[in-house]
Amino acid sequence: MWIAAALAGLFAGAGLIIAIGAQNAFVLRQGLQRRYVGMVVLACMGGMGALVLQWPLLLQVLRFGGAAFLLCYGLQAGLRAWRGGSALAAADASGGSRRQVLLACLAFTLINPHVYLDTMVLLGSLSTRYPGDLRWAFAAGACVASVLWFCGLGFGARLLQPVFRNAAAWRVLDAGVAVFMLCLALLLLLRPL
């Protein structure tokens, strides 16, 4: 029974984590640049769900703060896509300092209300199907999904480096990220949590 609950948590967690695009795009970009990947992966596996449970108003602050952050990041990605001309070698030199990368990663991780909705509301409600200690097995499975996904995305991005040596690939990635971030920001502003 423990294995079934853990596998259910693993698959539910994987399905939700893979669908969160803003954070994943950031991890992919850092992985492609091979800049602070371990730090980024560790920061993405953190969270602050307990604070949101104690202070529900915090979710609304995160909603508007997250929308502003996604709007800025989307506009930056759009500008990079518009200007173009940066293949992987050029991107390596302009990836930001360790502190800047960590702060951006924490913003994608902690100011993203969809992270809390997915992990607390969806995974939380799914876990109620399991009695007692089986909830811990479900939670462990969901945590393993997070670890596997972010490690695979961050450290596996190097396999895509030959593709991203081409400046056009970066423009396509940045254009996709820009559209996605701007749409997420709009959804956060239009849809109450």
Tab-separated table of C-alpha atoms in Angstrom:
chain	number	residue	atom	x	y	z
A	1	MET	CA	0.000	0.000	0.000
A	2	TRP	CA	2.916	2.358	0.758
A	3	ILE	CA	4.362	1.819	-2.688
A	4	ALA	CA	1.016	2.535	-4.363
A	5	ALA	CA	0.596	5.767	-2.383
A	6	ALA	CA	4.193	6.832	-3.127
A	7	LEU	CA	3.763	6.111	-6.840
A	8	ALA	CA	0.498	8.054	-6.891
A	9	GLY	CA	2.299	10.988	-5.269
A	10	LEU	CA	5.183	10.650	-7.715
A	11	PHE	CA	2.936	10.752	-10.782
A	12	ALA	CA	0.645	13.474	-9.430
A	13	GLY	CA	3.634	15.598	-8.419
A	14	ALA	CA	5.363	15.052	-11.753
A	15	GLY	CA	2.244	16.022	-13.678
A	16	LEU	CA	1.930	19.276	-11.777
A	17	ILE	CA	5.611	20.198	-11.664
A	18	ILE	CA	6.143	19.674	-15.361
A	19	ALA	CA	3.168	21.944	-16.101
A	20	ILE	CA	4.574	24.951	-14.175
A	21	GLY	CA	6.231	26.778	-17.041
A	22	ALA	CA	7.822	29.941	-15.622
A	23	GLN	CA	10.058	28.140	-13.190
A	24	ASN	CA	10.916	25.410	-15.677
A	25	ALA	CA	11.916	27.910	-18.358
A	26	PHE	CA	14.267	29.580	-15.900
A	27	VAL	CA	15.831	26.263	-14.835
A	28	LEU	CA	16.240	25.250	-18.477
A	29	ARG	CA	17.940	28.528	-19.339
A	30	GLN	CA	20.355	28.209	-16.413
A	31	GLY	CA	21.029	24.586	-17.318
A	32	LEU	CA	21.797	25.503	-20.913
A	33	GLN	CA	24.183	28.175	-19.731
A	34	ARG	CA	25.671	25.839	-17.092
A	35	ARG	CA	25.488	28.663	-14.574
A	36	TYR	CA	24.759	27.872	-10.930
A	37	VAL	CA	22.636	24.861	-11.878
A	38	GLY	CA	22.997	23.071	-8.526
A	39	MET	CA	21.980	26.177	-6.589
A	40	VAL	CA	19.004	26.760	-8.892
A	41	VAL	CA	17.834	23.152	-8.594
A	42	LEU	CA	18.054	23.265	-4.786
A	43	ALA	CA	16.181	26.561	-4.613
A	44	CYS	CA	13.378	25.206	-6.799
A	45	MET	CA	12.843	22.253	-4.499
A	46	GLY	CA	12.115	24.593	-1.570
A	47	GLY	CA	8.838	26.263	-0.767
A	48	MET	CA	6.868	28.187	1.812
A	49	GLY	CA	3.434	26.589	1.852
A	50	ALA	CA	3.112	26.873	5.629
A	51	LEU	CA	3.197	30.676	5.420
A	52	VAL	CA	0.414	30.721	2.855
A	53	LEU	CA	-1.678	28.465	5.095
A	54	GLN	CA	-1.174	30.778	8.091
A	55	TRP	CA	-1.719	34.032	6.188
A	56	PRO	CA	-4.229	33.618	3.327
A	57	LEU	CA	-3.777	37.302	2.405
A	58	LEU	CA	-0.219	36.393	1.433
A	59	LEU	CA	-1.639	34.471	-1.530
A	60	GLN	CA	-3.100	37.724	-2.901
A	61	VAL	CA	0.197	39.543	-2.362
A	62	LEU	CA	1.912	36.710	-4.206
A	63	ARG	CA	-0.689	36.956	-6.960
A	64	PHE	CA	0.013	40.598	-7.782
A	65	GLY	CA	3.731	40.402	-7.032
A	66	GLY	CA	3.974	37.311	-9.200
A	67	ALA	CA	2.096	39.009	-12.026
A	68	ALA	CA	4.462	41.993	-11.894
A	69	PHE	CA	7.518	39.736	-11.821
A	70	LEU	CA	6.254	37.598	-14.717
A	71	LEU	CA	5.409	40.725	-16.706
A	72	CYS	CA	8.943	42.086	-16.279
A	73	TYR	CA	10.563	38.752	-17.044
A	74	GLY	CA	8.299	38.258	-20.074
A	75	LEU	CA	9.190	41.686	-21.422
A	76	GLN	CA	12.918	40.957	-20.945
A	77	ALA	CA	12.567	37.651	-22.794
A	78	GLY	CA	10.627	39.400	-25.554
A	79	LEU	CA	13.384	41.981	-25.872
A	80	ARG	CA	16.024	39.243	-26.113
A	81	ALA	CA	13.957	37.493	-28.784
A	82	TRP	CA	13.494	40.746	-30.715
A	83	ARG	CA	17.171	41.700	-30.607
A	84	GLY	CA	18.446	38.174	-31.172
A	85	GLY	CA	22.050	37.548	-32.006
A	86	SER	CA	22.984	35.658	-28.840
A	87	ALA	CA	23.916	32.036	-29.212
A	88	LEU	CA	24.946	29.889	-26.261
A	89	ALA	CA	28.513	31.212	-26.116
A	90	ALA	CA	27.323	34.810	-25.800
A	91	ALA	CA	24.649	33.857	-23.285
A	92	ASP	CA	27.268	32.276	-21.023
A	93	ALA	CA	28.927	35.620	-20.467
A	94	SER	CA	25.760	37.497	-19.507
A	95	GLY	CA	24.022	35.080	-17.170
A	96	GLY	CA	24.165	37.302	-14.084
A	97	SER	CA	25.939	36.925	-10.785
A	98	ARG	CA	25.284	34.068	-8.359
A	99	ARG	CA	23.182	36.430	-6.229
A	100	GLN	CA	21.123	37.654	-9.192
A	101	VAL	CA	20.481	34.114	-10.377
A	102	LEU	CA	19.475	32.985	-6.876
A	103	LEU	CA	17.103	35.927	-6.400
A	104	ALA	CA	15.467	35.319	-9.782
A	105	CYS	CA	15.123	31.627	-9.007
A	106	LEU	CA	13.595	32.339	-5.590
A	107	ALA	CA	11.155	34.734	-7.228
A	108	PHE	CA	10.071	32.045	-9.712
A	109	THR	CA	9.755	29.591	-6.848
A	110	LEU	CA	8.205	31.715	-4.107
A	111	ILE	CA	6.210	34.421	-5.928
A	112	ASN	CA	4.416	31.966	-8.186
A	113	PRO	CA	0.930	31.425	-6.734
A	114	HIS	CA	0.331	28.543	-9.127
A	115	VAL	CA	3.040	26.634	-7.276
A	116	TYR	CA	1.023	26.917	-4.074
A	117	LEU	CA	-2.277	26.126	-5.721
A	118	ASP	CA	-0.839	23.044	-7.389
A	119	THR	CA	1.108	21.743	-4.424
A	120	MET	CA	-1.202	22.690	-1.568
A	121	VAL	CA	-4.648	22.593	-3.103
A	122	LEU	CA	-4.357	19.898	-5.759
A	123	LEU	CA	-1.756	17.621	-4.159
A	124	GLY	CA	-3.215	18.326	-0.729
A	125	SER	CA	-6.696	17.274	-1.809
A	126	LEU	CA	-5.345	14.188	-3.576
A	127	SER	CA	-3.466	13.162	-0.444
A	128	THR	CA	-6.689	13.049	1.581
A	129	ARG	CA	-7.591	9.852	-0.249
A	130	TYR	CA	-4.883	8.096	1.759
A	131	PRO	CA	-5.386	7.390	5.461
A	132	GLY	CA	-2.824	8.113	8.186
A	133	ASP	CA	0.797	7.352	7.368
A	134	LEU	CA	0.017	6.683	3.709
A	135	ARG	CA	-0.253	10.456	3.283
A	136	TRP	CA	3.456	10.625	4.101
A	137	ALA	CA	4.148	8.066	1.388
A	138	PHE	CA	2.125	10.160	-1.065
A	139	ALA	CA	4.031	13.304	-0.022
A	140	ALA	CA	7.361	11.489	-0.344
A	141	GLY	CA	6.452	10.419	-3.867
A	142	ALA	CA	5.541	14.012	-4.790
A	143	CYS	CA	8.853	15.242	-3.337
A	144	VAL	CA	10.788	12.643	-5.321
A	145	ALA	CA	9.021	13.875	-8.471
A	146	SER	CA	10.222	17.399	-7.720
A	147	VAL	CA	13.806	16.285	-7.142
A	148	LEU	CA	13.874	14.126	-10.280
A	149	TRP	CA	12.308	16.785	-12.489
A	150	PHE	CA	14.466	19.723	-11.466
A	151	CYS	CA	17.681	17.679	-11.467
A	152	GLY	CA	16.811	16.239	-14.873
A	153	LEU	CA	15.863	19.615	-16.316
A	154	GLY	CA	18.761	21.576	-14.867
A	155	PHE	CA	21.551	19.082	-15.366
A	156	GLY	CA	20.077	17.453	-18.478
A	157	ALA	CA	19.800	20.755	-20.351
A	158	ARG	CA	23.425	20.335	-21.409
A	159	LEU	CA	22.216	17.726	-23.905
A	160	LEU	CA	20.457	20.552	-25.748
A	161	GLN	CA	23.553	22.730	-25.952
A	162	PRO	CA	24.326	21.844	-29.596
A	163	VAL	CA	20.879	23.142	-30.562
A	164	PHE	CA	21.317	26.347	-28.570
A	165	ARG	CA	24.653	27.223	-30.120
A	166	ASN	CA	22.458	28.666	-32.862
A	167	ALA	CA	21.206	32.190	-32.137
A	168	ALA	CA	17.860	31.419	-33.813
A	169	ALA	CA	17.149	28.692	-31.229
A	170	TRP	CA	17.624	31.228	-28.415
A	171	ARG	CA	15.265	33.631	-30.184
A	172	VAL	CA	12.604	30.924	-30.448
A	173	LEU	CA	13.069	29.943	-26.793
A	174	ASP	CA	12.961	33.568	-25.629
A	175	ALA	CA	9.904	34.310	-27.765
A	176	GLY	CA	8.099	31.285	-26.334
A	177	VAL	CA	9.096	32.248	-22.794
A	178	ALA	CA	7.932	35.838	-23.387
A	179	VAL	CA	4.518	34.773	-24.647
A	180	PHE	CA	4.099	32.260	-21.845
A	181	MET	CA	5.172	34.686	-19.078
A	182	LEU	CA	2.967	37.490	-20.367
A	183	CYS	CA	-0.020	35.131	-20.591
A	184	LEU	CA	0.612	33.887	-17.049
A	185	ALA	CA	0.862	37.456	-15.764
A	186	LEU	CA	-2.428	38.316	-17.458
A	187	LEU	CA	-4.132	35.234	-16.030
A	188	LEU	CA	-2.924	36.086	-12.532
A	189	LEU	CA	-4.355	39.577	-12.836
A	190	LEU	CA	-7.692	38.493	-14.334
A	191	ARG	CA	-8.391	35.368	-12.264
A	192	PRO	CA	-8.764	35.640	-8.504
A	193	LEU	CA	-7.066	32.851	-6.541
